[in-house]
Amino acid sequence: MAKKTIRTIPQDRTDIPVQEPGERVKNFAEVALGYPLESALNESERCLMCPEPACVKGCPVGINIPGFIEKITEKDYRGAYALLAEANLLPAICGRVCPQEDQCEGVCPVGDTLEPVAIGRLERWLGDMAIEEGWAAIPYRENNGFKVGIVGSGPAGIACAADLAKAGCDVTIYEALHKPGGVLRYGIPEFRLPNEVIDAELASLTKLGVKIECNTLVGRLFTIEQMREEMGFDAVFIGTGAGAPKFMGIPGESLNGVLSANELLTRCNLMGAGDFPSYDTPLHLGKKVSVIGSGNTAMDAMRVAMRLGAEKVYCVYRRTEAESPARLEELHHAQEEGIEFHWLTAPVEILDDGDGNVRAMRCIRMELGEPDDSGRRRPVPVEGSEYEFETDMVVYAIGTNPNPIIGQTSTLKLNKWDYIDADESLATSFTGVFAGGDIVTGAATVILAMGAGRKAARSIKDYLGIRDTDEIYQVKDEDEANTLFGIDRDERNFARLRTV
Amino acid sequence: MNKRGLCRTEETLSSDFIPPGFEPETDYARFEVVTREDFSDVTFLIEFYHPMMARAARPGQFVIAISHEKGERIPLTIADFDAAKGTVTLVIQAVGKSTREMQQICRTGTQLFSVAGPLGAPSHIGDAKKVVCVGGGLGVAPVYPQARAFKESGAYVIGVVGFRSKELVFWENKFKQVCDEFIICTDDGTAGIKGLVIDGIKQAIESHPDIDEVVAIGPPIMMKASAETTKPHGIKTMVSLNPIMVDGTGMCGGCRVTVDGKQQFACVDGPDFDGHKVDFTDLMNRLKRFKEDEKLAMERWAAAQN
Ligand SMILES: Cc1cc2nc3c(=O)[nH]c(=O)nc-3n(C[C@H](O)[C@H](O)[C@H](O)COP(=O)(O)OP(=O)(O)OC[C@H]3O[C@@H](n4cnc5c(N)ncnc54)[C@H](O)[C@@H]3O)c2cc1C
Ligand SMILES: Cc1cc2nc3c(=O)[nH]c(=O)nc-3n(C[C@H](O)[C@H](O)[C@H](O)COP(=O)(O)OP(=O)(O)OC[C@H]3O[C@@H](n4cnc5c(N)ncnc54)[C@H](O)[C@@H]3O)c2cc1C
Ligand code: SF4
Ligand code: SF4
Ligand code: FES
């Protein structure tokens, strides 16, 4: 194959079909519809197959991006998926929700002159195909006798559980809510990440033999210490997410109509409040909804409010569009859907209608001053610029604090911000107890949480003395299917059969 | 372990694979109601089987129950728990759609869709020598575990409970077993003293000048009045707050209450707080949050029953 250059590749990034804004604000169906085959083939031709691919370094889990794209161009889709799945257990999810512009696509050199290769869309396309075709690679596993408990069923917990189950451990996930998935389930709405995708990923987990026990708040029903000492878990992984929403502490915050984005999204995504009274959980949506913040959580809350029929939805953010931490695609979609953005604006007070409900909000205009620690220019209030505007629902999406329950109920060491203190290998202050994802790093991304779950799984394998058979025995093509390989049980190792 | 719940979604997952050691019979037979008792046309008791929760539960904690697939998450205080029998007891007042529906469908042998718990921080049973445990309305049952715990810790326990009238009185014997003194107050005077629980508290304070602590559970207005009654006497008063909740795990902030001028999440920081510091006006306002929706849900449900 002739070497591709920036001039020979298809110049335009292949469009992804989307639902029209006017239509989609009336439903919860997915906004971006996914590539058809020709589009995927076309887009994969745009990759230059860089010998030292920047994109791989840009991806937090180091997916072999040119590798899987090349396999797509060769029409070896299953092979492409196998390469992808080696590094990413949840491609259908990450392809949809990764902030690609800051990661893999942000550093792709094609982007210097043209639009970068749509890595995320290709990844999603393969992930969806794998779900449809039932490709999830389920190895035969033989139990190695180790029992591992996972706390929290978000992406960190899912990834850790999958890797350990594949290694032959008996894995149980405990989840506090009545449905598994973490933020993927209760936070990110269906129009960005359909429930079927989460269900499919969880189904492959149960096929690996992982047990998922919901309605279990660890710390209260039993403690981390009890898991290790009484319940027979040889190792424990904590992936409880960041959780507790922040408020600002301005006057009027306890009025009815003020809530966190987590509450709004949980009521809708998990409890079906959009279908009240057919479902029992109410929401009481306002007519004019103001969302404070401009991250992914804010975008989701605004777009849900829009879909549920709010007349006006405002975004109130103290910095500018350029500093908005949301995924670019979501920001664009939100703008197309008619959300009004009030950049450089901060709330100072929420006003009462005299009956304990929100009537209006008083805001102050901001301007950007000197850069702060994070390198972003610090917003400073413009004196005398306060103004009032009418709104009857105020939604906070300004970040989260660590959930305190594990800290309150164990002597596990926390760091000074109350996140769980974990070292390089994600080991905590308790032997055999590991932690990762948002509860260690603070609110981050799905891919980082997943990466942390996998890293913890490796550390747990080291801790338990499980050697990875893949390293010991490389499967060769001429091997017969279903050959037994691996090492002796007495060596605390696992054995499994090769599957085709 | 596997007596308890595997997650429901497994049922809906199209999986023909059954994990090793998975027994559908026992794994799905869960949150089973083993006893149902009706105290009046609005108050009823359910006792369900959950050995692990029965062992973990402490006084002052609560559960979140969902009665069916489309149901809401309903916080309910643990009114009793029996580690030996492996059961947890709830006493529920049918006040709106969800609780009335529970009253109708939660019979012996049926199963709740889900129950998570115990939730919330356990009550602090300190070294108080003499305590008054006050229960009014839906707070009568929830105060029982605290009375029992104080008794077990060696305290002198005075129980004060309030009902509208004699027919509604329940658990009199249960309370008498753990209380050194027991005062029933009824609105119409058909049982015990005629008056509100506040009158019971006043009576207790008059005859015992050395009360260390009062624990009051019930409707916000009653807890507020109790705290106001004890304040001039400087008696420590703990109340159990019941704001509207969703997850009960500290993730949504819907349950936030103002205590001592600061925001607290009742489901993780509470539900017990110092009654002298709670902003009850705020709590009562926030309980009205879904008034219209609740009314609509109730009307729709009632109409569908006929
Ligand atoms: C609305 C929203 C939108 C987002 N959008 C994006 C996006 O587009 N792209 C992106 O990359 N990232 C996004 N994020 C961030 C991303 O979802 C998180 O970083 C990621 O989910 C963290 O994963 P986790 O496994 O650490 O925790 P979580 O996903 O938070 O899962 C933790 C789970 O643990 C459970 N749990 C907590 N405590 C206990 C306990 N004591 N016992 C048992 N279970 C417990 C919780 O109920 C929860 O289910 C978004 C976040 C939100 C809130
Ligand atoms: C920690 C805690 C412990 C509780 N313990 C008990 C108990 O032991 N026995 C008992 O009968 N009741 C208890 N409650 C109250 C009970 O949760 C509500 O009565 C129930 O949710 C009402 O639901 P509904 O649909 O039947 O009525 P609705 O018509 O929806 O509401 C009736 C009233 O209940 C309140 N309420 C509604 N939804 C919720 C919710 N999700 N969370 C809390 N309150 C709500 C509303 O303010 C309203 O005034 C407790 C509440 C809390 C927070
Ligand atoms: S996982 Fe995310 S960052 Fe990595 S290649 Fe896929 S979309 Fe890019
Ligand atoms: S950086 Fe871009 S062009 Fe280079 S290999 Fe990665 S995706 Fe292809
Ligand atoms: S109920 Fe959601 S934080 Fe307390």
CSV table of C-alpha atoms and ligand atoms in Angstrom, one decimal, chain A residues 46-56 65-66 69 104 107-111 116-117 119, ligand 4:
chain,number,residue,atom,x,y,z
A,46,ARG,CA,-8.1,9.3,6.7
A,47,CYS,CA,-5.6,7.8,9.2
A,48,LEU,CA,-2.0,8.3,8.1
A,49,MET,CA,-0.8,5.3,10.1
A,50,CYS,CA,1.9,7.4,11.7
A,51,PRO,CA,4.9,5.3,12.6
A,52,GLU,CA,5.0,7.1,16.0
A,53,PRO,CA,1.4,7.8,16.5
A,54,ALA,CA,0.6,10.8,18.7
A,55,CYS,CA,-2.9,9.6,19.2
A,56,VAL,CA,-1.9,6.5,21.1
A,65,ILE,CA,-5.3,3.3,17.2
A,66,PRO,CA,-3.6,3.0,13.9
A,69,ILE,CA,-8.0,1.5,12.0
A,104,CYS,CA,-6.6,11.1,21.1
A,107,VAL,CA,-3.0,15.4,19.1
A,108,CYS,CA,-3.7,13.7,15.7
A,109,PRO,CA,-1.5,15.6,13.2
A,110,VAL,CA,-4.2,15.3,10.5
A,111,GLY,CA,-5.9,17.9,12.7
A,116,PRO,CA,-8.5,15.1,12.9
A,117,VAL,CA,-9.4,11.5,12.3
A,119,ILE,CA,-11.2,8.1,16.3
C,4,SF4,S1,-2.3,10.4,15.0
C,4,SF4,FE1,-4.0,10.4,13.6
C,4,SF4,S2,-3.2,9.9,11.7
C,4,SF4,FE2,-1.6,9.3,13.2
C,4,SF4,S3,-2.1,7.2,13.6
C,4,SF4,FE3,-3.2,8.4,15.0
C,4,SF4,S4,-5.2,8.7,14.2
C,4,SF4,FE4,-3.8,8.0,12.5
